[in-house]
Amino acid sequence: MQRTANVVIIGGGITGCAVAYEMAIRGVKDIVVIEKQYLASGATGRCGAGVRQQWGTETNAILARDSVKRFEGMNEELDYDRDIEFKQGGYLMVAYTPSEWEQYKKNVAVQHRLGIPTKMITPQEAKEIVSHLNIEGLIGATFCQTDGHANPFHVVDAYYKAARRLGVKFETYTTVIDVKRENGKVTSVQTSKGDIDTPIVINACGFAAGTICKMVGFDLPLYPQRHQALVTEPVEPCQGPMVISLHHRLYCQQSPHGSFIMGVGDPQEPKDFNIHSSWEFLEDVARQATTVLPLLKNLRVVRQWSGLYDMSPDANPIFDEIPDAQGMWVAAGFSGHGFMVGPQTAVLLAQKILGQECFMPIEKFGLDRFRRGELLLEPAVV
Ligand code: FAD
């Protein structure tokens, strides 16, 4: 028998699960989330878990700032029976080149306008925050104490449980094969376990969002790109904040359990779906990490993995209804920061789809910006 739903959400990462909750808490009944593997099996469960407000575009900074407020109260808000492990140890963003430092000054001006309490500090002050930081050649740093990190598996679990209590159904190990439309409107979703008639489809498929859009004949300006990360053996706590050096393409934090999680971006990485791990990454990250944080040179690596960034042309997300497929919405293109902005992404999308007043203008994230050539180029991406 053909099933029906008021809303079908494709993708069970932070975006899909949080949107499910935000729609359900606003009174929408009969919501189904379809996930082709297990919840958080995509980029969300492979991410570096970092949450920072230190962005260079207002759009990312507002989403991140307001999401931090949500992370702070998430255990209570979602009545979570575990702990999302949100720790605000800060983010220390270090500048080793003059151009980086100039950019950081501009970024901090944006952040201050939005009330984000970032400080510009000297190399010596940076070393007081992270004693093993290499300050040779360091020009300056920015530090925001209310940045931090959270456990992505627990955050998704918290949204999942809260949404389920509100009646949302989750179907895992179920793949969306096609999305049908008639007269320019979405009508149904075809899955590996049967079809569901629905007037609203939310494409929260991250790196695969383009594949879903192709099902309705739309070419989404988005490509997948591999990013690799590793975790080390746990050691005594010695680093409070996440350290980011854009010059070294590095991010590195110590988790509450003592292990270090780090990654480097590779600008040569092809635009494809490859998620195999590589030896080259290990060598690259070891070189960059021990340059910036020499004390880490004796740490043993426990595990490495990779995942896919969903890259939009300007590293700002795309939130929009798909042309000629009325009822189909996309929330993707998060680059390396979809986890940290997940809570407010979900609010914004739910408000827009339900015709409520949006807490910030969603049009800024629209597809039309690419046609107009008015990109929201984010300068602070690793
Ligand atoms: P995803 O988590 O990718 O979820 C999409 C889901 O859709 C997947 O589970 C997938 O299985 C499912 N799906 C795909 N196709 C189909 C289909 N046909 N049918 C059904 N389901 C389907 N962000 C941060 O904020 N902080 C960080 O520190 C950070 N570090 C990162 C480090 C790495 C190595 C990587 C790879 C990413 C990192 N990110 C970080 C980015 C962040 O992980 C993503 O932006 C975010 O998780 C995107 O969430 P999502 O729910 O939109 O997509």
Short mmCIF file of C-alpha atoms and ligand atoms in Angstrom, two decimals:
data_model
loop_
_atom_site.label_atom_id
_atom_site.label_comp_id
_atom_site.label_asym_id
_atom_site.label_seq_id
_atom_site.Cartn_x
_atom_site.Cartn_y
_atom_site.Cartn_z
CA MET A 1 0.00 0.00 0.00
CA GLN A 2 1.27 3.48 -0.88
CA ARG A 3 2.09 5.46 2.27
CA THR A 4 1.66 9.18 2.87
CA ALA A 5 3.48 11.75 5.00
CA ASN A 6 3.19 15.49 5.50
CA VAL A 7 6.95 15.87 5.33
CA VAL A 8 9.73 13.53 4.18
CA ILE A 9 13.23 14.47 5.29
CA ILE A 10 16.07 12.77 3.42
CA GLY A 11 19.25 12.35 5.48
CA GLY A 12 19.77 11.43 9.13
CA GLY A 13 22.71 13.68 10.01
CA ILE A 14 22.59 16.76 12.23
CA THR A 15 20.61 18.71 9.64
CA GLY A 16 17.91 16.11 8.99
CA CYS A 17 17.44 15.16 12.64
CA ALA A 18 17.39 18.76 13.88
CA VAL A 19 14.95 19.86 11.17
CA ALA A 20 12.69 16.92 12.05
CA TYR A 21 12.63 18.11 15.65
CA GLU A 22 12.06 21.77 14.77
CA MET A 23 9.18 20.90 12.44
CA ALA A 24 7.60 18.56 14.99
CA ILE A 25 7.91 20.99 17.91
CA ARG A 26 6.05 23.52 15.73
CA GLY A 27 3.12 21.12 15.51
CA VAL A 28 3.74 19.34 12.20
CA LYS A 29 2.45 15.76 12.31
CA ASP A 30 3.38 12.78 10.21
CA ILE A 31 7.06 13.47 9.50
CA VAL A 32 9.33 10.70 8.20
CA VAL A 33 13.14 10.81 8.15
CA ILE A 34 14.77 8.50 5.61
CA GLU A 35 18.43 7.58 6.14
CA LYS A 36 20.29 5.19 3.87
CA GLN A 37 22.59 3.90 6.64
CA TYR A 38 22.48 4.66 10.38
CA LEU A 39 21.94 8.09 11.93
CA ALA A 40 25.11 10.24 11.83
CA SER A 41 26.77 7.87 9.35
CA GLY A 42 27.56 10.74 6.95
CA ALA A 43 29.74 13.77 7.57
CA THR A 44 28.18 14.40 10.98
CA GLY A 45 29.62 11.27 12.55
CA ARG A 46 32.99 11.87 10.88
CA CYS A 47 33.44 15.51 11.82
CA GLY A 48 35.94 17.21 14.08
CA ALA A 49 33.14 18.15 16.52
CA GLY A 50 34.26 21.78 16.64
CA VAL A 51 31.87 24.64 17.33
CA ARG A 52 33.16 28.14 16.61
CA GLN A 53 31.65 31.56 16.10
CA GLN A 54 34.80 33.05 14.59
CA TRP A 55 33.63 33.49 11.03
CA GLY A 56 34.25 36.15 8.43
CA THR A 57 30.76 36.33 6.93
CA GLU A 58 27.81 37.56 8.96
CA THR A 59 25.68 34.69 7.75
CA ASN A 60 27.93 31.96 9.16
CA ALA A 61 28.68 33.98 12.29
CA ILE A 62 24.99 34.50 13.14
CA LEU A 63 24.12 30.85 12.55
CA ALA A 64 27.06 29.75 14.70
CA ARG A 65 26.51 32.35 17.45
CA ASP A 66 22.87 31.40 17.88
CA SER A 67 23.64 27.68 17.64
CA VAL A 68 26.12 28.06 20.52
CA LYS A 69 23.24 29.32 22.67
CA ARG A 70 21.28 26.23 21.72
CA PHE A 71 24.18 23.85 22.44
CA GLU A 72 24.54 25.48 25.87
CA GLY A 73 21.00 24.49 26.85
CA MET A 74 20.55 21.43 24.65
CA ASN A 75 20.58 18.70 27.30
CA GLU A 76 17.67 20.43 29.06
CA GLU A 77 15.83 21.64 25.96
CA LEU A 78 15.78 18.19 24.37
CA ASP A 79 15.44 16.45 27.76
CA TYR A 80 18.41 14.29 26.83
CA ASP A 81 19.10 11.26 29.00
CA ARG A 82 22.86 11.43 28.32
CA ASP A 83 25.11 14.45 27.75
CA ILE A 84 25.92 16.16 24.46
CA GLU A 85 29.33 16.95 26.01
CA PHE A 86 29.39 20.59 24.98
CA LYS A 87 32.63 22.02 26.38
CA GLN A 88 33.48 25.68 25.85
CA GLY A 89 37.25 25.54 25.95
CA GLY A 90 37.47 28.24 23.27
CA TYR A 91 39.02 28.42 19.81
CA LEU A 92 42.46 29.88 19.31
CA MET A 93 42.96 30.99 15.71
CA VAL A 94 46.62 31.69 15.05
CA ALA A 95 48.01 33.91 12.27
CA TYR A 96 51.50 33.26 10.92
CA THR A 97 51.22 35.46 7.82
CA PRO A 98 50.41 39.17 7.46
CA SER A 99 47.53 38.49 5.07
CA GLU A 100 46.00 36.03 7.53
CA TRP A 101 46.30 38.60 10.31
CA GLU A 102 44.67 41.30 8.17
CA GLN A 103 41.82 38.91 7.39
CA TYR A 104 41.40 38.05 11.08
CA LYS A 105 41.06 41.74 11.91
CA LYS A 106 38.21 42.00 9.40
CA ASN A 107 36.62 38.81 10.72
CA VAL A 108 36.76 40.05 14.31
CA ALA A 109 35.09 43.31 13.28
CA VAL A 110 32.19 41.24 11.89
CA GLN A 111 32.10 39.15 15.06
CA HIS A 112 32.12 42.19 17.37
CA ARG A 113 29.24 43.76 15.44
CA LEU A 114 27.29 40.59 16.23
CA GLY A 115 28.27 40.54 19.90
CA ILE A 116 30.65 37.59 19.62
CA PRO A 117 33.27 38.08 22.37
CA THR A 118 36.43 37.31 20.34
CA LYS A 119 39.68 38.85 21.58
CA MET A 120 42.68 39.79 19.46
CA ILE A 121 45.76 38.72 21.37
CA THR A 122 49.55 38.79 21.12
CA PRO A 123 51.72 35.69 20.53
CA GLN A 124 52.72 35.75 24.21
CA GLU A 125 49.08 35.85 25.33
CA ALA A 126 48.34 32.97 22.94
CA LYS A 127 51.13 30.97 24.58
CA GLU A 128 49.62 31.61 27.98
CA ILE A 129 46.43 29.91 26.69
CA VAL A 130 48.22 27.00 24.94
CA SER A 131 51.68 26.62 26.48
CA HIS A 132 52.95 24.22 23.79
CA LEU A 133 52.07 26.58 20.90
CA ASN A 134 54.96 27.41 18.60
CA ILE A 135 55.07 31.23 18.59
CA GLU A 136 58.09 31.53 16.30
CA GLY A 137 56.86 33.64 13.40
CA LEU A 138 53.43 34.04 14.98
CA ILE A 139 51.99 37.51 14.32
CA GLY A 140 48.93 37.32 16.52
CA ALA A 141 45.89 35.25 17.36
CA THR A 142 42.18 35.55 18.02
CA PHE A 143 40.50 33.78 20.90
CA CYS A 144 36.85 33.22 21.72
CA GLN A 145 36.21 31.47 25.02
CA THR A 146 32.60 30.53 24.25
CA ASP A 147 33.61 28.43 21.23
CA GLY A 148 34.21 24.75 21.89
CA HIS A 149 33.15 21.29 20.86
CA ALA A 150 30.30 18.83 21.32
CA ASN A 151 29.81 15.12 20.75
CA PRO A 152 28.16 14.80 17.28
CA PHE A 153 26.79 11.31 17.96
CA HIS A 154 25.14 12.47 21.17
CA VAL A 155 23.78 15.65 19.57
CA VAL A 156 22.14 13.61 16.79
CA ASP A 157 20.88 11.09 19.35
CA ALA A 158 19.39 13.92 21.42
CA TYR A 159 17.51 15.34 18.41
CA TYR A 160 16.44 11.86 17.31
CA LYS A 161 14.97 10.97 20.71
CA ALA A 162 13.24 14.34 21.12
CA ALA A 163 11.78 14.16 17.59
CA ARG A 164 10.65 10.58 18.10
CA ARG A 165 8.83 11.54 21.29
CA LEU A 166 6.97 14.12 19.18
CA GLY A 167 5.89 11.39 16.76
CA VAL A 168 8.55 11.64 14.01
CA LYS A 169 9.27 8.29 12.32
CA PHE A 170 12.84 7.35 11.40
CA GLU A 171 13.56 4.79 8.71
CA THR A 172 17.23 3.84 8.62
CA TYR A 173 18.95 1.57 6.08
CA THR A 174 16.47 2.93 3.56
CA THR A 175 17.67 4.70 0.43
CA VAL A 176 15.81 7.37 -1.51
CA ILE A 177 15.96 6.27 -5.13
CA ASP A 178 13.82 8.91 -6.78
CA VAL A 179 11.69 11.98 -6.11
CA LYS A 180 8.61 12.41 -8.29
CA ARG A 181 6.86 15.64 -9.22
CA GLU A 182 3.83 16.67 -11.21
CA ASN A 183 3.07 20.12 -12.63
CA GLY A 184 6.19 21.55 -11.00
CA LYS A 185 5.30 20.23 -7.53
CA VAL A 186 6.83 17.41 -5.54
CA THR A 187 4.42 14.50 -5.12
CA SER A 188 6.25 11.47 -3.75
CA VAL A 189 9.52 9.91 -2.69
CA GLN A 190 10.53 6.50 -3.94
CA THR A 191 12.63 4.53 -1.45
CA SER A 192 14.27 1.11 -1.39
CA LYS A 193 11.42 0.06 0.92
CA GLY A 194 8.44 1.56 -0.90
CA ASP A 195 7.01 4.90 -1.98
CA ILE A 196 5.72 7.74 0.20
CA ASP A 197 3.34 10.40 -1.13
CA THR A 198 4.21 13.80 0.29
CA PRO A 199 3.90 17.49 -0.59
CA ILE A 200 7.12 18.47 1.23
CA VAL A 201 10.59 16.96 0.84
CA ILE A 202 13.58 18.30 2.76
CA ASN A 203 16.87 17.36 1.17
CA ALA A 204 19.35 17.20 4.07
CA CYS A 205 21.71 14.81 2.30
CA GLY A 206 24.93 16.76 2.75
CA PHE A 207 27.48 15.57 0.18
CA ALA A 208 24.68 13.69 -1.68
CA ALA A 209 22.30 16.66 -1.85
CA GLY A 210 23.23 17.19 -5.50
CA THR A 211 22.29 13.60 -6.33
CA ILE A 212 18.84 14.11 -4.82
CA CYS A 213 18.35 17.41 -6.68
CA LYS A 214 19.19 15.67 -9.96
CA MET A 215 16.15 13.43 -9.34
CA VAL A 216 13.97 16.48 -10.02
CA GLY A 217 16.19 17.68 -12.85
CA PHE A 218 18.00 20.39 -10.91
CA ASP A 219 21.75 20.90 -10.98
CA LEU A 220 22.71 22.05 -7.47
CA PRO A 221 25.97 24.05 -7.35
CA LEU A 222 27.60 21.72 -4.86
CA TYR A 223 30.39 19.17 -4.91
CA PRO A 224 31.70 16.57 -2.44
CA GLN A 225 35.30 16.75 -1.28
CA ARG A 226 37.18 14.37 0.99
CA HIS A 227 38.50 15.59 4.32
CA GLN A 228 40.51 13.39 6.62
CA ALA A 229 40.93 13.39 10.38
CA LEU A 230 42.61 11.31 13.08
CA VAL A 231 42.42 10.63 16.77
CA THR A 232 45.41 9.93 19.04
CA GLU A 233 45.84 7.98 22.24
CA PRO A 234 44.45 9.82 25.29
CA VAL A 235 46.91 11.81 27.41
CA GLU A 236 46.67 14.11 30.43
CA PRO A 237 44.70 17.31 29.68
CA CYS A 238 47.09 19.97 28.36
CA GLN A 239 45.13 21.90 25.70
CA GLY A 240 41.91 23.77 26.47
CA PRO A 241 40.96 25.32 23.13
CA MET A 242 40.76 24.07 19.59
CA VAL A 243 43.78 25.49 17.73
CA ILE A 244 43.31 26.52 14.10
CA SER A 245 46.04 27.65 11.75
CA LEU A 246 44.60 28.44 8.34
CA HIS A 247 48.16 28.87 7.04
CA HIS A 248 48.93 25.25 8.03
CA ARG A 249 45.39 24.12 7.04
CA LEU A 250 45.22 22.60 10.52
CA TYR A 251 42.66 22.22 13.28
CA CYS A 252 43.53 20.38 16.47
CA GLN A 253 41.70 19.90 19.76
CA GLN A 254 41.97 17.72 22.84
CA SER A 255 38.71 15.90 23.56
CA PRO A 256 37.25 15.59 27.08
CA HIS A 257 38.60 12.00 27.11
CA GLY A 258 42.21 13.19 26.58
CA SER A 259 42.76 12.12 22.97
CA PHE A 260 43.63 14.70 20.32
CA ILE A 261 41.43 15.04 17.24
CA MET A 262 42.97 16.83 14.29
CA GLY A 263 42.76 17.28 10.56
CA VAL A 264 44.26 19.22 7.67
CA GLY A 265 42.51 20.40 4.56
CA ASP A 266 44.09 19.54 1.22
CA PRO A 267 43.41 22.12 -1.51
CA GLN A 268 44.45 19.55 -4.16
CA GLU A 269 41.74 17.12 -3.10
CA PRO A 270 39.62 16.19 -6.15
CA LYS A 271 35.90 16.90 -6.24
CA ASP A 272 34.54 13.39 -5.87
CA PHE A 273 32.97 10.88 -3.49
CA ASN A 274 36.21 9.13 -2.48
CA ILE A 275 36.32 8.51 1.28
CA HIS A 276 39.31 6.17 1.51
CA SER A 277 41.94 7.14 4.07
CA SER A 278 45.48 7.82 2.87
CA TRP A 279 49.09 7.64 4.11
CA GLU A 280 49.73 11.04 2.58
CA PHE A 281 47.28 12.55 5.01
CA LEU A 282 49.09 11.05 8.00
CA GLU A 283 52.38 12.54 6.85
CA ASP A 284 50.81 15.89 6.05
CA VAL A 285 48.92 16.25 9.33
CA ALA A 286 51.94 15.09 11.37
CA ARG A 287 54.10 17.73 9.69
CA GLN A 288 51.61 20.56 10.19
CA ALA A 289 50.57 19.62 13.73
CA THR A 290 54.12 19.25 15.02
CA THR A 291 55.06 22.58 13.44
CA VAL A 292 52.27 24.44 15.20
CA LEU A 293 52.14 22.30 18.36
CA PRO A 294 55.58 20.62 18.68
CA LEU A 295 54.71 18.85 21.94
CA LEU A 296 52.42 16.50 20.02
CA LYS A 297 55.32 14.83 18.20
CA ASN A 298 55.38 11.75 20.44
CA LEU A 299 51.66 11.08 20.41
CA ARG A 300 50.51 7.78 18.92
CA VAL A 301 47.71 7.73 16.37
CA VAL A 302 44.86 5.37 17.23
CA ARG A 303 42.64 5.75 14.19
CA GLN A 304 42.18 7.83 11.05
CA TRP A 305 39.11 8.27 8.90
CA SER A 306 37.68 10.48 6.24
CA GLY A 307 34.39 12.06 5.29
CA LEU A 308 33.00 14.41 2.72
CA TYR A 309 32.56 18.15 2.91
CA ASP A 310 29.52 19.33 0.94
CA MET A 311 31.02 22.33 -0.80
CA SER A 312 29.03 25.25 -2.15
CA PRO A 313 30.85 27.81 -4.32
CA ASP A 314 31.22 30.26 -1.40
CA ALA A 315 31.42 27.96 1.66
CA ASN A 316 28.10 29.31 2.90
CA PRO A 317 25.16 26.92 2.98
CA ILE A 318 22.28 26.84 0.53
CA PHE A 319 18.75 26.96 1.97
CA ASP A 320 16.12 27.20 -0.72
CA GLU A 321 13.16 25.67 -2.48
CA ILE A 322 14.20 23.97 -5.70
CA PRO A 323 12.97 25.67 -8.90
CA ASP A 324 10.26 23.70 -10.72
CA ALA A 325 9.97 21.32 -7.80
CA GLN A 326 7.72 23.22 -5.40
CA GLY A 327 7.76 21.66 -1.96
CA MET A 328 11.32 20.40 -2.25
CA TRP A 329 13.77 22.23 -0.01
CA VAL A 330 17.50 21.88 0.25
CA ALA A 331 19.78 22.54 3.23
CA ALA A 332 23.33 21.71 2.17
CA GLY A 333 26.67 23.21 1.17
CA PHE A 334 28.02 23.52 4.70
CA SER A 335 31.64 22.95 3.79
CA GLY A 336 33.39 22.16 7.11
CA HIS A 337 30.91 23.70 9.51
CA GLY A 338 27.50 22.08 9.16
CA PHE A 339 27.63 20.46 12.56
CA MET A 340 28.15 23.68 14.51
CA VAL A 341 25.39 25.56 12.68
CA GLY A 342 22.99 22.59 12.67
CA PRO A 343 20.68 23.76 15.48
CA GLN A 344 19.90 27.15 13.90
CA THR A 345 19.91 25.82 10.34
CA ALA A 346 17.01 23.66 11.45
CA VAL A 347 15.13 26.56 13.05
CA LEU A 348 15.55 28.77 9.99
CA LEU A 349 14.37 26.08 7.61
CA ALA A 350 11.37 25.11 9.74
CA GLN A 351 10.34 28.75 10.11
CA LYS A 352 10.56 29.34 6.37
CA ILE A 353 8.77 26.18 5.29
CA LEU A 354 5.97 26.79 7.78
CA GLY A 355 5.54 30.42 6.74
CA GLN A 356 6.69 31.75 10.12
CA GLU A 357 8.83 34.80 10.70
CA CYS A 358 12.48 33.82 10.18
CA PHE A 359 15.02 34.81 12.86
CA MET A 360 17.37 35.98 10.08
CA PRO A 361 16.76 36.60 6.38
CA ILE A 362 16.88 33.16 4.75
CA GLU A 363 17.06 34.79 1.27
CA LYS A 364 20.75 35.43 1.89
CA PHE A 365 21.30 31.67 1.61
CA GLY A 366 19.24 31.39 -1.57
CA LEU A 367 20.30 29.87 -4.87
CA ASP A 368 19.76 33.18 -6.59
CA ARG A 369 23.04 34.52 -5.15
CA PHE A 370 24.96 32.33 -7.58
CA ARG A 371 22.95 33.57 -10.56
CA ARG A 372 23.47 37.18 -9.46
CA GLY A 373 27.17 36.50 -8.84
CA GLU A 374 26.76 37.85 -5.28
CA LEU A 375 28.64 35.17 -3.40
CA LEU A 376 28.95 35.23 0.40
CA LEU A 377 32.61 34.18 0.26
CA GLU A 378 33.67 32.81 3.63
CA PRO A 379 37.36 33.48 4.27
CA ALA A 380 37.78 31.42 7.46
CA VAL A 381 37.46 27.86 6.14
CA VAL A 382 40.03 25.13 6.91
P1 FAD B 1 25.45 14.47 6.70
O1 FAD B 1 25.85 14.31 8.12
O2 FAD B 1 26.43 14.11 5.67
O3 FAD B 1 24.12 13.64 6.52
C1 FAD B 1 23.58 13.36 5.25
C2 FAD B 1 22.95 11.98 5.34
O4 FAD B 1 22.23 11.73 4.14
C3 FAD B 1 23.99 10.87 5.45
O5 FAD B 1 23.83 10.21 6.71
C4 FAD B 1 23.71 9.97 4.26
O6 FAD B 1 23.86 8.60 4.56
C5 FAD B 1 22.27 10.34 3.92
N1 FAD B 1 21.93 10.07 2.53
C6 FAD B 1 22.65 10.38 1.42
N2 FAD B 1 22.02 9.97 0.32
C7 FAD B 1 20.86 9.40 0.72
C8 FAD B 1 19.77 8.76 0.03
N3 FAD B 1 19.74 8.67 -1.30
N4 FAD B 1 18.76 8.27 0.78
C9 FAD B 1 18.75 8.38 2.14
N5 FAD B 1 19.76 8.96 2.83
C10 FAD B 1 20.80 9.47 2.13
N6 FAD B 1 31.55 20.66 10.93
C11 FAD B 1 31.59 21.36 12.08
O7 FAD B 1 30.67 22.09 12.38
N7 FAD B 1 32.68 21.27 12.91
C12 FAD B 1 33.75 20.50 12.64
O8 FAD B 1 34.70 20.44 13.42
C13 FAD B 1 33.73 19.76 11.42
N8 FAD B 1 34.77 18.95 11.10
C14 FAD B 1 34.68 18.14 10.00
C15 FAD B 1 35.70 17.21 9.75
C16 FAD B 1 35.58 16.31 8.69
C17 FAD B 1 36.67 15.32 8.45
C18 FAD B 1 34.41 16.36 7.87
C19 FAD B 1 34.25 15.39 6.73
C20 FAD B 1 33.41 17.29 8.09
C21 FAD B 1 33.53 18.19 9.15
N9 FAD B 1 32.54 19.13 9.44
C22 FAD B 1 32.58 19.86 10.59
C23 FAD B 1 31.42 19.33 8.52
C24 FAD B 1 30.17 18.64 9.06
O9 FAD B 1 30.48 17.31 9.40
C25 FAD B 1 29.05 18.67 8.03
O10 FAD B 1 28.92 19.98 7.50
C26 FAD B 1 27.72 18.30 8.67
O11 FAD B 1 27.87 17.13 9.42
C27 FAD B 1 26.66 18.13 7.61
O12 FAD B 1 25.55 17.53 8.23
P2 FAD B 1 24.33 17.04 7.36
O13 FAD B 1 23.35 16.44 8.28
O14 FAD B 1 23.88 18.19 6.52
O15 FAD B 1 24.95 15.96 6.37
#
